[in-house]
Each structure stands twice: as C-alpha cells, then as structure tokens.
Coordinates of C-alpha atoms in Angstrom, one line a residue:
Chain A
X196 CA 28.6 28.6 35.5
X197 CA 26.7 28.5 32.2
X198 CA 25.6 25.0 32.9
X199 CA 24.4 26.1 36.3
X200 CA 22.4 29.0 34.9
X201 CA 20.8 26.8 32.3
X202 CA 19.9 24.3 34.9
X203 CA 18.6 27.0 37.2
X204 CA 16.5 28.5 34.5
X205 CA 14.8 25.1 33.8
X206 CA 14.4 24.5 37.6
X207 CA 12.8 27.9 38.0
X208 CA 10.4 27.3 35.1
X209 CA 9.3 23.9 36.4
X210 CA 8.9 25.4 39.8
X211 CA 6.6 28.1 38.5
X212 CA 4.6 25.5 36.6
X213 CA 4.3 22.8 39.1
X214 CA 4.9 24.3 42.6
X215 CA 1.3 25.5 42.9
X216 CA -0.1 22.1 42.1
X217 CA 2.3 20.4 44.4
X218 CA 1.4 22.7 47.2
X219 CA -2.3 22.1 46.6
X220 CA -1.8 18.3 46.6
X221 CA 0.2 18.4 49.8
X222 CA -2.4 20.6 51.5
X223 CA -5.2 18.3 50.5
X224 CA -3.6 15.6 52.8
X225 CA -3.1 18.1 55.7
X226 CA -5.0 17.2 58.8
X227 CA -5.0 20.9 59.9
X228 CA -7.3 23.3 58.2
X229 CA -4.5 25.9 58.3
X230 CA -2.5 26.7 55.2
X231 CA 0.5 27.6 57.3
X232 CA 1.2 24.5 59.4
X233 CA 1.3 20.8 58.9
X234 CA -1.1 18.9 61.1
X235 CA -0.2 15.4 60.0
X236 CA -1.3 13.2 57.1
X237 CA -5.0 12.7 56.8
X238 CA -7.6 11.6 54.2
X239 CA -10.4 13.5 56.0
X240 CA -10.9 16.1 53.3
X241 CA -11.3 13.3 50.7
X242 CA -13.8 11.6 53.0
X243 CA -15.6 14.9 53.4
X244 CA -15.7 15.3 49.6
X245 CA -17.6 12.0 49.2
X246 CA -20.2 12.9 51.7
X247 CA -20.8 16.4 50.4
X248 CA -24.0 16.1 48.3
X249 CA -23.4 19.3 46.3
X250 CA -20.1 18.0 45.2
X251 CA -21.4 14.6 44.4
X252 CA -24.2 16.1 42.3
X253 CA -21.7 18.3 40.5
X254 CA -19.5 15.2 39.8
X255 CA -22.5 13.3 38.5
X256 CA -23.5 16.2 36.3
X257 CA -19.9 16.7 35.0
X258 CA -19.6 13.0 34.1
X259 CA -23.1 13.0 32.4
X260 CA -22.3 16.1 30.3
X261 CA -18.8 14.8 29.4
X262 CA -20.1 11.4 28.4
X263 CA -23.1 12.5 26.4
X264 CA -21.2 15.4 24.7
X265 CA -18.3 13.0 23.9
X266 CA -20.6 10.4 22.3
X267 CA -22.6 13.0 20.2
X268 CA -19.5 15.0 19.3
X269 CA -17.6 11.9 18.2
X270 CA -20.5 10.8 15.9
X271 CA -21.0 14.3 14.5
X272 CA -17.2 15.0 14.1
X273 CA -16.5 11.6 12.5
X274 CA -19.4 11.9 10.0
X275 CA -18.3 15.5 9.2
X276 CA -14.8 14.4 8.6
X277 CA -15.9 11.7 6.2
X278 CA -18.2 14.2 4.4
X279 CA -15.5 16.9 4.1
X280 CA -12.9 14.4 3.0
X281 CA -15.1 13.4 0.1
X282 CA -15.5 17.0 -1.1
X283 CA -13.5 18.8 -3.7
X284 CA -10.3 20.3 -2.3
X285 CA -11.4 24.0 -2.4
X286 CA -14.6 23.4 -0.5
X287 CA -13.0 21.1 1.9
X288 CA -10.3 23.6 2.8
X289 CA -12.9 26.3 3.4
X290 CA -14.8 24.0 5.7
X291 CA -11.7 22.9 7.6
X292 CA -10.8 26.6 8.2
X293 CA -14.3 27.4 9.4
X294 CA -14.1 24.4 11.8
X295 CA -10.7 25.4 13.1
X296 CA -11.9 28.9 14.2
X297 CA -13.9 27.7 17.3
X298 CA -10.8 26.0 18.6
X299 CA -8.8 29.2 18.6
X300 CA -11.6 31.5 19.8
X301 CA -11.1 32.4 23.4
X302 CA -13.4 30.3 25.7
X303 CA -14.9 33.5 27.2
X304 CA -16.0 34.6 23.7
X305 CA -17.5 31.2 22.9
X306 CA -19.2 31.1 26.3
X307 CA -20.7 34.6 26.1
X308 CA -21.9 34.1 22.5
X309 CA -23.4 30.7 23.2
X310 CA -25.2 32.2 26.3
X311 CA -26.5 35.1 24.1
X312 CA -27.8 32.7 21.5
X313 CA -29.6 30.5 24.1
X314 CA -31.1 33.5 25.8
X315 CA -32.3 34.9 22.5
X316 CA -33.9 31.6 21.4
X317 CA -35.5 31.2 24.9
X318 CA -37.0 34.8 24.5
X319 CA -38.5 33.8 21.2
X320 CA -39.9 30.6 22.6
X321 CA -41.4 32.5 25.5
X322 CA -43.1 35.1 23.3
X323 CA -44.5 32.5 20.9
X324 CA -45.7 30.3 23.7
X325 CA -47.4 33.2 25.4
X326 CA -49.1 34.1 22.1
X327 CA -50.4 30.5 21.9
X328 CA -51.5 30.7 25.5
X329 CA -49.1 28.2 27.1
X330 CA -46.3 30.2 28.5
X331 CA -42.9 28.3 28.5
X332 CA -40.0 29.8 30.4
X333 CA -36.8 28.0 29.6
X334 CA -33.6 28.5 31.6
X335 CA -29.9 27.9 31.2
X336 CA -29.1 24.5 32.8
X337 CA -28.1 20.9 31.9
X338 CA -29.5 21.0 28.4
X339 CA -27.7 24.2 27.3
X340 CA -24.4 23.2 29.0
X341 CA -24.6 19.9 27.1
X342 CA -25.2 21.6 23.8
X343 CA -22.3 24.0 24.4
X344 CA -20.0 21.1 25.2
X345 CA -21.0 19.3 22.0
X346 CA -20.3 22.4 20.1
X347 CA -16.8 22.9 21.4
X348 CA -15.9 19.2 21.4
X349 CA -16.9 18.4 17.8
X350 CA -13.9 20.2 16.1
X351 CA -11.5 18.2 18.2
X352 CA -12.9 15.0 16.8
X353 CA -12.9 16.4 13.3
X354 CA -9.3 17.3 13.5
X355 CA -8.3 13.9 15.0
X356 CA -10.1 11.9 12.3
X357 CA -9.1 13.9 9.3
X358 CA -5.4 12.9 9.2
X359 CA -6.4 9.2 9.4
X360 CA -8.7 9.7 6.4
X361 CA -5.9 11.4 4.5
X362 CA -3.5 8.5 5.2
X363 CA -6.1 6.0 4.0
X364 CA -5.5 4.4 0.6
X365 CA -7.7 6.4 -1.9
X366 CA -9.1 3.3 -3.5
X367 CA -10.2 1.6 -0.2
X368 CA -13.8 2.8 -0.3
X369 CA -14.0 1.9 -4.0
X370 CA -12.5 -1.5 -3.4
X371 CA -15.4 -2.2 -0.9
X372 CA -18.0 -1.0 -3.5
X373 CA -16.3 -3.1 -6.1
X374 CA -16.7 -6.3 -4.0
X375 CA -20.4 -5.7 -3.8
X376 CA -20.7 -3.5 -0.7
X377 CA -23.4 -0.8 -0.7
X378 CA -22.1 2.8 0.2
X379 CA -23.3 3.0 3.8
X380 CA -22.1 -0.4 4.6
X381 CA -18.8 0.3 3.0
X382 CA -18.3 3.3 5.4
X383 CA -19.2 1.1 8.4
X384 CA -17.2 -2.0 7.4
X385 CA -14.1 -0.4 5.7
X386 CA -13.7 3.3 6.4
X387 CA -14.6 3.2 10.1
X388 CA -12.2 0.5 11.1
X389 CA -9.4 2.2 9.2
X390 CA -9.9 5.5 10.9
X391 CA -10.8 4.1 14.3
X392 CA -7.6 5.2 16.1
X393 CA -8.4 8.8 15.1
X394 CA -12.0 8.4 16.3
X395 CA -10.9 7.1 19.7
X396 CA -8.3 9.9 20.1
X397 CA -10.9 12.5 19.3
X398 CA -13.3 11.0 21.8
X399 CA -10.7 11.0 24.5
X400 CA -9.8 14.6 23.8
X401 CA -13.5 15.6 23.9
X402 CA -14.0 13.9 27.2
X403 CA -10.9 15.7 28.7
X404 CA -12.1 19.0 27.3
X405 CA -15.6 18.6 28.8
X406 CA -14.3 17.3 32.1
X407 CA -12.3 20.4 33.0
X408 CA -14.2 23.1 31.3
X409 CA -15.2 26.0 33.4
X410 CA -15.6 29.2 31.4
X411 CA -18.1 28.0 28.8
X412 CA -20.1 26.0 31.3
X413 CA -20.2 29.0 33.6
X414 CA -21.9 31.1 30.9
X415 CA -24.2 28.5 29.6
X416 CA -25.7 27.1 32.8
X417 CA -27.1 28.9 35.8
X418 CA -29.3 26.2 37.4
X419 CA -26.8 23.3 37.3
X420 CA -23.1 23.4 38.4
X421 CA -20.3 21.2 37.2
X422 CA -17.2 20.5 39.3
X423 CA -15.2 23.5 38.1
X424 CA -18.1 25.8 38.9
X425 CA -18.4 24.3 42.4
X426 CA -14.7 24.9 43.0
X427 CA -15.0 28.5 41.7
X428 CA -18.0 29.4 43.9
X429 CA -16.5 27.6 47.0
X430 CA -13.2 29.5 46.5
X431 CA -15.2 32.8 46.6
X432 CA -16.9 31.8 49.8
X433 CA -13.6 31.1 51.6
X434 CA -11.7 28.0 50.8
X435 CA -12.1 24.7 52.5
X436 CA -9.3 22.0 52.2
X437 CA -11.8 19.6 50.6
X438 CA -11.7 21.8 47.5
X439 CA -7.9 21.0 47.4
X440 CA -8.9 17.3 47.5
X441 CA -11.4 17.8 44.7
X442 CA -8.9 19.8 42.5
X443 CA -6.3 17.2 43.1
X444 CA -8.6 14.4 41.9
X445 CA -9.6 16.5 38.8
X446 CA -5.9 17.2 38.0
X447 CA -5.1 13.5 38.2
X448 CA -8.1 12.5 36.1
X449 CA -7.1 14.9 33.3
X450 CA -3.4 14.0 33.6
X451 CA -4.2 10.3 33.1
X452 CA -6.4 11.0 30.1
X453 CA -3.7 13.2 28.5
X454 CA -1.0 10.6 29.1
X455 CA -3.3 8.0 27.4
X456 CA -3.8 10.4 24.4
X457 CA -0.1 11.1 24.1
X458 CA 0.9 7.4 24.3
X459 CA -1.7 6.6 21.6
X460 CA -0.4 9.3 19.2
X461 CA 3.2 8.2 19.9
X462 CA 2.3 4.6 19.0
X463 CA 0.4 5.8 15.9
X464 CA 3.5 7.7 14.7
X465 CA 5.7 4.6 15.2
X466 CA 3.5 2.3 13.1
Chain B
X65 CA -17.3 0.4 -34.0
X66 CA -19.8 -1.3 -31.6
X67 CA -20.4 -4.9 -32.2
X68 CA -23.5 -6.9 -31.3
X69 CA -22.0 -10.0 -29.8
X70 CA -19.2 -8.2 -27.9
X71 CA -19.3 -8.5 -24.1
X72 CA -18.7 -4.8 -23.5
X73 CA -19.4 -2.0 -25.9
X74 CA -18.2 1.5 -25.2
X75 CA -19.9 4.0 -27.6
X76 CA -19.0 7.7 -27.9
X77 CA -17.6 8.1 -24.4
X78 CA -16.7 11.7 -23.5
X79 CA -15.5 12.8 -20.1
X80 CA -14.1 16.1 -18.9
X81 CA -12.7 17.1 -15.5
X82 CA -13.3 20.8 -15.0
X83 CA -11.8 22.2 -18.1
X84 CA -9.5 19.3 -19.2
X85 CA -10.8 16.7 -21.6
X86 CA -9.9 13.3 -20.2
X87 CA -11.8 11.2 -22.9
X88 CA -12.7 12.6 -26.2
X89 CA -15.0 10.2 -28.1
X90 CA -14.0 6.6 -27.2
X91 CA -15.5 3.7 -29.2
X92 CA -14.3 0.3 -28.2
X93 CA -15.7 -3.2 -28.0
X94 CA -14.3 -5.9 -25.7
X95 CA -14.9 -9.6 -26.5
X96 CA -15.5 -12.4 -24.0
X97 CA -12.3 -14.0 -22.8
X98 CA -10.2 -11.3 -24.4
X99 CA -7.1 -9.9 -22.7
X100 CA -7.3 -6.3 -23.7
X101 CA -4.8 -3.7 -22.7
X102 CA -5.3 0.1 -22.6
X103 CA -1.8 1.5 -23.2
X104 CA -0.7 5.1 -23.2
X105 CA 1.4 7.7 -21.4
X106 CA 0.1 9.0 -18.0
X107 CA -2.8 11.4 -18.5
X108 CA -3.9 9.8 -21.7
X109 CA -7.3 8.8 -20.2
X110 CA -6.7 5.0 -19.8
X111 CA -7.4 4.9 -16.1
X112 CA -10.5 7.1 -16.5
X113 CA -11.8 4.7 -19.1
X114 CA -11.2 1.8 -16.8
X115 CA -13.0 3.6 -13.9
X116 CA -16.0 4.3 -16.2
X117 CA -16.2 0.6 -16.9
X118 CA -15.9 -0.2 -13.1
X119 CA -18.6 2.4 -12.3
X120 CA -16.3 4.8 -10.3
X121 CA -16.7 7.6 -12.8
X122 CA -19.6 8.4 -15.1
X123 CA -19.0 9.8 -18.5
X124 CA -20.5 13.1 -19.7
X125 CA -21.7 11.5 -22.8
X126 CA -21.9 8.0 -24.4
X127 CA -23.0 4.5 -23.7
X128 CA -21.6 1.5 -21.9
X129 CA -23.2 -1.7 -22.9
X130 CA -22.7 -4.9 -21.1
X131 CA -24.1 -7.9 -23.0
X132 CA -26.1 -5.4 -24.9
X133 CA -27.6 -3.6 -21.9
X134 CA -26.7 -0.1 -20.9
X135 CA -25.2 -0.3 -17.4
X136 CA -24.2 3.3 -16.8
X137 CA -26.9 3.6 -14.2
X138 CA -25.9 0.5 -12.4
X139 CA -23.8 1.4 -9.3
X140 CA -20.3 -0.2 -8.9
X141 CA -21.4 -2.6 -6.2
X142 CA -23.9 -4.2 -8.6
X143 CA -21.7 -4.6 -11.6
X144 CA -20.6 -8.1 -12.6
X145 CA -16.9 -7.1 -12.6
X146 CA -14.1 -6.8 -10.1
X147 CA -11.1 -4.5 -9.9
X148 CA -7.5 -4.9 -8.9
X149 CA -6.4 -1.4 -7.8
X150 CA -3.1 0.3 -8.5
X151 CA -2.0 0.3 -4.8
X152 CA -3.8 -2.9 -3.9
X153 CA -6.3 -1.2 -1.6
X154 CA -6.3 -4.1 0.8
X155 CA -8.2 -3.8 4.0
X156 CA -5.5 -3.4 6.6
X157 CA -7.8 -4.1 9.6
X158 CA -8.5 -7.6 8.2
X159 CA -6.2 -10.6 7.7
X160 CA -5.6 -12.3 4.4
X161 CA -8.5 -14.7 4.8
X162 CA -11.0 -12.0 5.7
X163 CA -9.8 -9.8 2.9
X164 CA -10.5 -12.4 0.3
X165 CA -13.7 -13.4 2.0
X166 CA -15.1 -9.9 2.0
X167 CA -17.0 -10.1 -1.2
X168 CA -18.2 -13.7 -0.6
X169 CA -19.6 -12.8 2.9
X170 CA -21.5 -10.0 1.4
X171 CA -23.1 -12.4 -1.0
X172 CA -24.0 -14.5 2.0
X173 CA -22.4 -17.7 0.6
X174 CA -22.3 -20.7 3.0
X175 CA -19.2 -20.8 5.2
X176 CA -18.0 -24.1 3.8
X177 CA -18.2 -22.8 0.2
X178 CA -16.3 -19.6 1.2
X179 CA -13.6 -21.8 2.8
X180 CA -13.1 -24.0 -0.3
X181 CA -13.1 -21.1 -2.7
X182 CA -10.5 -19.2 -0.7
X183 CA -8.3 -22.3 -0.4
X184 CA -8.5 -22.7 -4.2
X185 CA -7.7 -19.0 -4.7
X186 CA -4.7 -19.0 -2.4
X187 CA -3.4 -22.0 -4.4
X188 CA -3.9 -20.2 -7.6
X189 CA -1.9 -17.1 -6.4
X190 CA 0.6 -19.3 -4.6
X191 CA -0.1 -18.0 -1.2
X192 CA -1.4 -21.1 0.6
X193 CA -0.7 -20.9 4.4
X194 CA -1.0 -17.1 4.6
X195 CA -4.6 -17.1 5.7
X196 CA -4.0 -15.7 9.2
X197 CA -1.4 -13.1 8.2
X198 CA -2.3 -9.4 8.5
X199 CA -1.8 -7.7 5.1
X200 CA 0.7 -5.1 6.3
X201 CA 3.1 -8.0 7.2
X202 CA 3.2 -9.0 3.5
X203 CA 5.7 -7.8 0.8
X204 CA 4.5 -5.7 -2.1
X205 CA 4.4 -8.8 -4.4
X206 CA 2.4 -10.8 -1.9
X207 CA -0.1 -8.0 -1.3
X208 CA -0.5 -7.9 -5.1
X209 CA -1.3 -11.6 -5.1
X210 CA -3.9 -11.2 -2.4
X211 CA -5.5 -8.2 -4.2
X212 CA -5.8 -10.4 -7.3
X213 CA -7.2 -13.3 -5.2
X214 CA -9.7 -11.0 -3.5
X215 CA -11.1 -9.9 -6.9
X216 CA -11.0 -13.3 -8.7
X217 CA -12.6 -15.2 -5.9
X218 CA -15.9 -13.5 -6.8
X219 CA -15.7 -15.2 -10.2
X220 CA -16.4 -12.0 -12.1
X221 CA -17.0 -12.0 -15.8
X222 CA -14.5 -9.2 -16.3
X223 CA -11.5 -8.3 -14.2
X224 CA -10.3 -4.7 -14.4
X225 CA -6.6 -4.2 -13.6
X226 CA -5.2 -0.7 -13.0
X227 CA -1.4 -0.8 -13.4
X228 CA -1.4 -3.7 -11.0
X229 CA 2.3 -4.4 -11.3
X230 CA 3.5 -0.8 -11.3
X231 CA 5.0 -0.9 -7.8
X232 CA 6.9 -4.2 -8.2
X233 CA 10.6 -4.5 -9.3
X234 CA 11.4 -5.6 -12.8
X235 CA 12.1 -9.3 -12.1
X236 CA 8.9 -9.8 -10.1
X237 CA 6.9 -7.8 -12.6
X238 CA 8.0 -10.2 -15.4
X239 CA 7.1 -13.2 -13.3
X240 CA 3.7 -11.8 -12.5
X241 CA 3.0 -10.9 -16.1
X242 CA 3.4 -14.6 -17.1
X243 CA 1.3 -15.7 -14.1
X244 CA -1.5 -13.3 -14.8
X245 CA -1.6 -14.4 -18.5
X246 CA -1.8 -18.0 -17.4
X247 CA -4.5 -17.3 -14.9
X248 CA -6.5 -15.4 -17.5
X249 CA -6.3 -18.3 -20.0
X250 CA -6.9 -20.9 -17.3
X251 CA -10.0 -19.2 -15.9
X252 CA -11.4 -17.9 -19.2
X253 CA -12.1 -14.4 -17.8
X254 CA -12.0 -11.2 -19.7
X255 CA -9.1 -9.0 -18.5
X256 CA -9.1 -5.2 -19.1
X257 CA -5.6 -4.2 -18.2
X258 CA -4.2 -0.6 -17.9
X259 CA -0.5 0.1 -18.2
X260 CA 2.0 2.6 -19.5
X261 CA 4.6 -0.1 -20.1
X262 CA 4.6 -1.0 -23.8
X263 CA 6.6 -4.2 -23.3
X264 CA 4.1 -5.4 -20.7
X265 CA 1.2 -4.6 -23.1
X266 CA 2.9 -6.5 -26.0
X267 CA 3.7 -9.5 -23.8
X268 CA 0.4 -10.2 -22.3
X269 CA -2.4 -8.9 -24.5
X270 CA -4.6 -10.3 -27.2
X271 CA -5.5 -6.8 -28.1
X272 CA -3.7 -3.5 -27.4
X273 CA -5.5 -0.2 -27.4
X274 CA -3.0 2.7 -27.7
X275 CA -4.4 5.9 -26.3
X276 CA -3.2 9.5 -26.2
X277 CA -4.8 12.7 -25.1
X278 CA -8.2 11.1 -24.5
X279 CA -8.4 9.4 -27.9
X280 CA -7.7 5.9 -29.2
X281 CA -4.7 6.0 -31.6
X282 CA -4.8 2.4 -32.7
X283 CA -6.5 -0.9 -31.8
X284 CA -4.8 -4.2 -32.8
X285 CA -2.9 -7.3 -31.9
X286 CA 0.5 -6.7 -30.3
X287 CA 2.2 -7.8 -33.5
X288 CA 0.1 -5.5 -35.7
X289 CA 0.6 -2.5 -33.4
X290 CA 4.3 -3.1 -33.5
X291 CA 4.7 -3.9 -37.2
X292 CA 2.1 -1.5 -38.6
X293 CA 1.8 1.5 -36.4
X294 CA -1.0 3.7 -37.8
X295 CA 0.6 7.1 -36.9
X296 CA 3.8 8.6 -35.6
X297 CA 2.5 8.6 -32.0
X298 CA 2.0 4.9 -32.0
X299 CA 5.3 4.3 -33.8
X300 CA 7.1 6.3 -31.3
X301 CA 5.4 5.0 -28.2
X302 CA 5.7 1.4 -29.1
X303 CA 9.4 0.5 -29.4
X304 CA 11.9 2.8 -31.1
X305 CA 11.5 4.2 -34.6
X306 CA 13.1 6.3 -37.2
X307 CA 10.3 8.7 -38.4
X308 CA 11.0 10.7 -41.5
X309 CA 9.0 13.1 -43.6
X310 CA 8.5 11.8 -47.1
X311 CA 6.4 12.1 -50.2
X312 CA 4.4 9.3 -51.7
X313 CA 5.2 9.5 -55.3
X314 CA 2.8 6.9 -56.4
X315 CA 1.5 3.5 -55.2
X316 CA 4.4 1.5 -53.8
X317 CA 7.0 4.2 -54.4
X318 CA 8.0 6.7 -51.7
X319 CA 10.8 9.3 -51.5
X320 CA 12.5 10.3 -48.3
X321 CA 16.0 11.2 -47.1
X322 CA 16.9 12.2 -50.6
X323 CA 16.2 8.8 -52.2
X324 CA 13.4 6.9 -53.7
X325 CA 12.3 3.6 -52.2
X326 CA 10.0 0.8 -53.2
X327 CA 7.5 0.0 -50.5
X328 CA 4.3 -2.2 -50.2
X329 CA 1.8 0.6 -49.3
X330 CA -0.6 2.0 -51.7
X331 CA -3.8 4.1 -51.8
X332 CA -2.2 7.4 -50.5
X333 CA -2.6 9.2 -53.8
X334 CA 0.2 10.7 -55.9
X335 CA 2.7 13.2 -54.5
X336 CA 1.2 13.2 -51.0
X337 CA 3.2 14.2 -48.0
X338 CA 3.5 11.2 -45.6
X339 CA 5.4 10.0 -42.5
X340 CA 7.8 7.1 -43.0
X341 CA 8.5 4.8 -40.1
X342 CA 11.4 2.4 -40.1
X343 CA 12.3 0.3 -37.0
X344 CA 16.0 0.5 -36.0
X345 CA 16.3 -3.3 -36.4
X346 CA 15.0 -3.1 -40.0
X347 CA 17.8 -0.8 -41.1
X348 CA 20.6 -2.9 -42.7
X349 CA 24.1 -1.6 -42.9
X350 CA 26.0 -2.6 -46.0
X351 CA 29.0 -1.5 -47.9
X352 CA 29.3 2.2 -48.7
X353 CA 28.9 1.7 -52.5
X354 CA 26.0 -0.8 -52.5
X355 CA 23.5 1.0 -50.1
X356 CA 20.4 2.9 -51.1
X357 CA 21.7 5.7 -48.9
X358 CA 25.2 6.5 -47.6
X359 CA 26.1 8.0 -44.3
X360 CA 28.6 8.0 -41.5
X361 CA 28.4 6.2 -38.1
X362 CA 28.6 8.8 -35.4
X363 CA 28.2 6.8 -32.2
X364 CA 28.1 3.2 -31.1
X365 CA 26.5 1.8 -27.9
X366 CA 26.6 -1.8 -26.7
X367 CA 23.1 -2.8 -25.5
X368 CA 23.6 -6.5 -24.7
X369 CA 21.8 -8.3 -27.5
X370 CA 22.7 -5.7 -30.1
X371 CA 24.7 -2.6 -30.9
X372 CA 22.9 0.7 -31.2
X373 CA 24.5 2.9 -33.8
X374 CA 23.6 6.4 -34.9
X375 CA 24.2 7.0 -38.6
X376 CA 24.2 10.5 -40.0
X377 CA 22.6 10.7 -43.5
X378 CA 22.2 14.3 -44.7
X379 CA 20.5 16.1 -41.8
X380 CA 18.8 13.0 -40.3
X381 CA 20.4 10.8 -37.7
X382 CA 19.3 7.2 -38.1
X383 CA 19.0 4.8 -35.2
X384 CA 20.2 1.4 -36.2
X385 CA 20.2 -1.9 -34.2
X386 CA 22.5 -4.6 -35.4
X387 CA 24.4 -7.6 -34.0
X388 CA 27.4 -6.6 -36.0
X389 CA 29.3 -3.4 -35.1
X390 CA 30.6 -0.7 -37.5
X391 CA 33.1 1.5 -35.8
X392 CA 32.3 5.2 -35.3
X393 CA 33.6 7.3 -38.1
X394 CA 33.2 4.6 -40.8
X395 CA 31.3 5.3 -43.9
X396 CA 28.4 2.8 -44.4
X397 CA 25.5 2.2 -46.9
X398 CA 21.9 1.7 -45.7
X399 CA 19.4 -0.6 -47.3
X400 CA 15.8 -1.2 -46.3
X401 CA 13.6 -3.9 -47.8
X402 CA 10.2 -2.6 -49.1
X403 CA 8.3 -4.7 -46.5
X404 CA 9.9 -2.8 -43.6
X405 CA 9.0 0.6 -44.8
X406 CA 5.8 1.8 -43.1
X407 CA 3.9 4.7 -44.5
X408 CA 1.5 6.8 -42.4
X409 CA -0.7 9.8 -43.1
X410 CA 0.8 13.0 -41.8
X411 CA -0.7 14.0 -38.5
X412 CA -1.9 17.5 -37.8
X413 CA -0.1 17.6 -34.5
X414 CA 3.7 18.1 -34.6
X415 CA 6.0 15.1 -34.1
X416 CA 9.6 16.1 -34.1
X417 CA 11.1 12.8 -33.5

C-alpha cells in the first residue's frame, strides 16, 4: 500500500510536470484543428510554420540575439572572472555577490528596470538632439533587446568560469611568466585553455537563456519580436496549431542544449 | 654584506603583507654556481624571498642586484632565471613535449634546436620516451622531473626551486636530492633552493641560510651551521640539541648545570650570561664517579643507529645519543670535551627548550 502511494505520488508529480507538454506535442501532429478530436497524423502545422514569414523573421531575430549576446557575454564574463579572481579576497567576494544578484532578481523586475533605463536614456538623447537641431527618436527594438540579453547572460558565464579558475594551480600563470611569456599572452596561452570547459559551459547556458527568454525581451523590445513574443501574441489572438509546432521545436532545442550542458558538467566532475 | 663580484646581491629587503612582516631586513649575496638553500619553518619568509628574486613579489624596501644591476623593475618574464614551483604548475592542456618547449617556442628558437634540446633534457631527467604523454597521466615524481626539465631547458643562469620535493615520498625525495645535486654540479648553474627540511638542506647545499620570522639567523656551510650554531634557534632547528643557560666565567671557562667546564670559546667577557649548546651525540656517558656531572637515566629509546637516553641531572633532562645502552634507572657520569661545548649569546626572545 505504501509502495503504491509512493509510486502514485511520483506518477502524479510527473504527470503534472510533463502532461501539458506531451499534450502540446501530440496536438502539434494532429491533422484536425480541433483540440478535442484526433484527425490523423500530419506535419502540416510544421509546414505552415516554415512558410509563415512573421515566424521565420522571429526565428532569425531570436537566433541573432542569442548568438551575438552569447559571444559578447562570454567574452565579458570570462574577462570579469579572470579579473575578479586576481583581486584580493574581500573585494572579490563583494563583486561576486553583486554579480549574483541579477540571477536571482525576478525577470519581470529586470525587464521593467531595463526598459525604464532605455526609455530614460532615449529621452535624454532626444532632448539633446533637439537642442542641437537634429532630432533623433530612438525606440525599443533589436539593439535594446540585445543589450538586455547580454546583461542577463553575463553572470551565467562568470559563475561557470569562476570554479575553473579556483581549481587552477595557483602558480600556473606565474609559471608562464617565468618561462618568458608576457602577461596578456600568458592569459591567452595558459589560463584560457585551462578554464575553457567553464567558458564553453557558460556560453551554452547563455545561449539557452537567450533562446527561450520572454519576459525581459517583451519589456525591452516593441518593434521586434522574438519567438516567445510571437507565441504570446498568437495565443492572445486565438491559438493556431502551428503555435504548438513552434513551441514543440523550442522545447526540443532547449532540451537538447540542457542535456549537453548536464553531460558536460557530469564529465567534468568525473575527471 | 653585499659583495661586488657576487651574482645576486640582496640588500636591505623589507616586505610586509598587510600588517604582518614577512621579511625584515634581508642582506644576502649569492655566488655563481653556488647551491644555496633558504631554510626555515613555514612562515619564516623563505618563499617570499624566493618570489622576490623571481619577480613575483616586489619588496617594500631594498635592492636586488643581478650582476651588479638593480633588476627590481624587470618583470619576471624578462629575468634571466627560471623557477620550479612547489606543486609543479605544469600546463595540463599540453603534453610533456609542449610543456618543455613552452619557453623555447616563446624565444622563437628553430624547431630542430628545440627538438635536440628537449631530447637532451629528457635524458637528463631520465624521462626519455615520455614526449607524447599528457602531464596528468604522470606520477608526482615524474611531474616533478618534467617541471625541472621545463625550467632547465631555457639554460637559466639561476634556477629557483620552491620546496620542489615536498610532495614526494621519503625514498623518492632522497633519490631526487642526489640527482638535483648532480645536475647542478654537471650544468654549473646557480641553485636557490627553499625547504623546511633541515636534512635536505644539509645534504645538498654549499651554503645554508637559516631564516626565522623574516630574518636571517645564520649563513654558512652545512657543517658550520651544524657544528657552530650561532643562536638557540639555529641549534634547535638544525638537528637536536641540549640548550642550557650558563655563565661565561672568563675566556675558555663556562659554568652550567652546576659545574664548571673548559671550552674553546672566548671573547664573551667575564661573568656574562650565555646559552650553552651541546649536541646529544657529543654527550659521553661514563662511570658515575669519573664524570663531570652525575645523573640518572630516566628513559631509553632504540632509534636504529643509536640509543636515545634521557639523563636527569639536577632539574635539566639531557638528551644523549650513544651506540651503547645504559639501562633506565642506572646512575651515570657525563663528560663533554671542550671542543663540543658551543657558547652563544643570550637571545632576547625566549627559548625554553
């Protein structure tokens, strides 16, 4: 009886977690538009997806933002980690705490505050440009979304790289200098290869975070929509099964990325 | 203390970390081809001094002359010396060959030259055939050999070694001590060696520098450091000693432990308080009625080569090493020949030994 209850509890939990996703994936292959009856297996919604220009534009935007944000955040985060690692313990601890805060802040707070900052700066730019006589009216779009993504991706890189730096032999950098290597070259030839696993994990995490972000993107871009924003607005208009297909693809993409990240950290811990 | 023709001159080096003084006025010269060892307990400043020579720390005060020129402003990657670090600090993303080639490639040496030099180095450290191995597949002793090869292949004028054998087991450490000494003599390079192991220091060095609390306690040959310790700290740190409070009655006559003894030291003045150091192996046990002092054996330990006996004389317990055993409880006499009585000035700091 106890065994049954325990099993039932786990089953219930998993059902709650995954049933919605399973239903969505099944419906994305349903030939009928109805949510209530099975009209046979079909790929038509996937076909429709790849002919819908709004969705293709959003896909392109999402990938561009995710790629550029990942590259920039990986560089910034890695350099920041190396810098903080070289600092005295007290200062380093303060900086790490400060960097940790954005990761725990609710997305909606991050989104609203970033939007406020962008709008405030744009207002300043407008007033100055009017004063000069060349009015410039900036708006929330690709650029601001990209900046926001870089901002929330960077701490993930920092926190992936830092443990690798801490594991590193303390004399490694000095050993490179000792053998005649100037400081910057020593970072490139010795430190970077040693911490590379952490850098790659950080980059993968960044890419995943950017790929499926909705809340922060929603607040920091009005003219350009990424995939999550398209799904959100489509769902408000009345849902079309091609949205199930799109959501299924995004779920799979993120799933694959997370599996890769987990496998990597598991391998790291073994070695 | 500086000397004109010395290879390295350290003059008035001071260094503090936050509030703690790491080095407090170090003057030291190092000759070409010398094997010099900085010896002391952990925290005595020996590693800091080595790191200053290597360029990884800069002193708050003082000068560091290399062949007469101050090199404190020269960054570590331009100094004509190489270092073997405590935990090897090998590059784990490179194989053995590329680790050793690291410095040579930076110097843009031709490939053929790099190859021959590495081949010769691997022969020297007895690691021929390991070129393609990754360093994390090697044992501690093998990694140590590669670290030494990586430093020596650059043909430095000075090799700095920071407790290089600290992580190895005793047998391997003894072998490596011999090999390092042979390498140093064979290559004719100056070695500056840091260790807290007094036996290691005495075995390998031409000159031993005993340090404590950021100051040099004594500089000398291993034999001199052992036979003629200048103060109670050195006597205690190098080997085992009986250290007693005494009074220098006049030149070549000292009183301690309730007796008067002839000795060979002079120049301390009359009726001056001094410390008297006598090595356990220099204490001779004789018949009860013929000794200069009499006491009772309180304990006997078998140590392999010798017995270690504690002999109670008055309120001082003498440590005695001898190959012949006197049973515990027996009354014995103690004799010490004048040559083996070492007199030292009293130190300000306490030394309850």
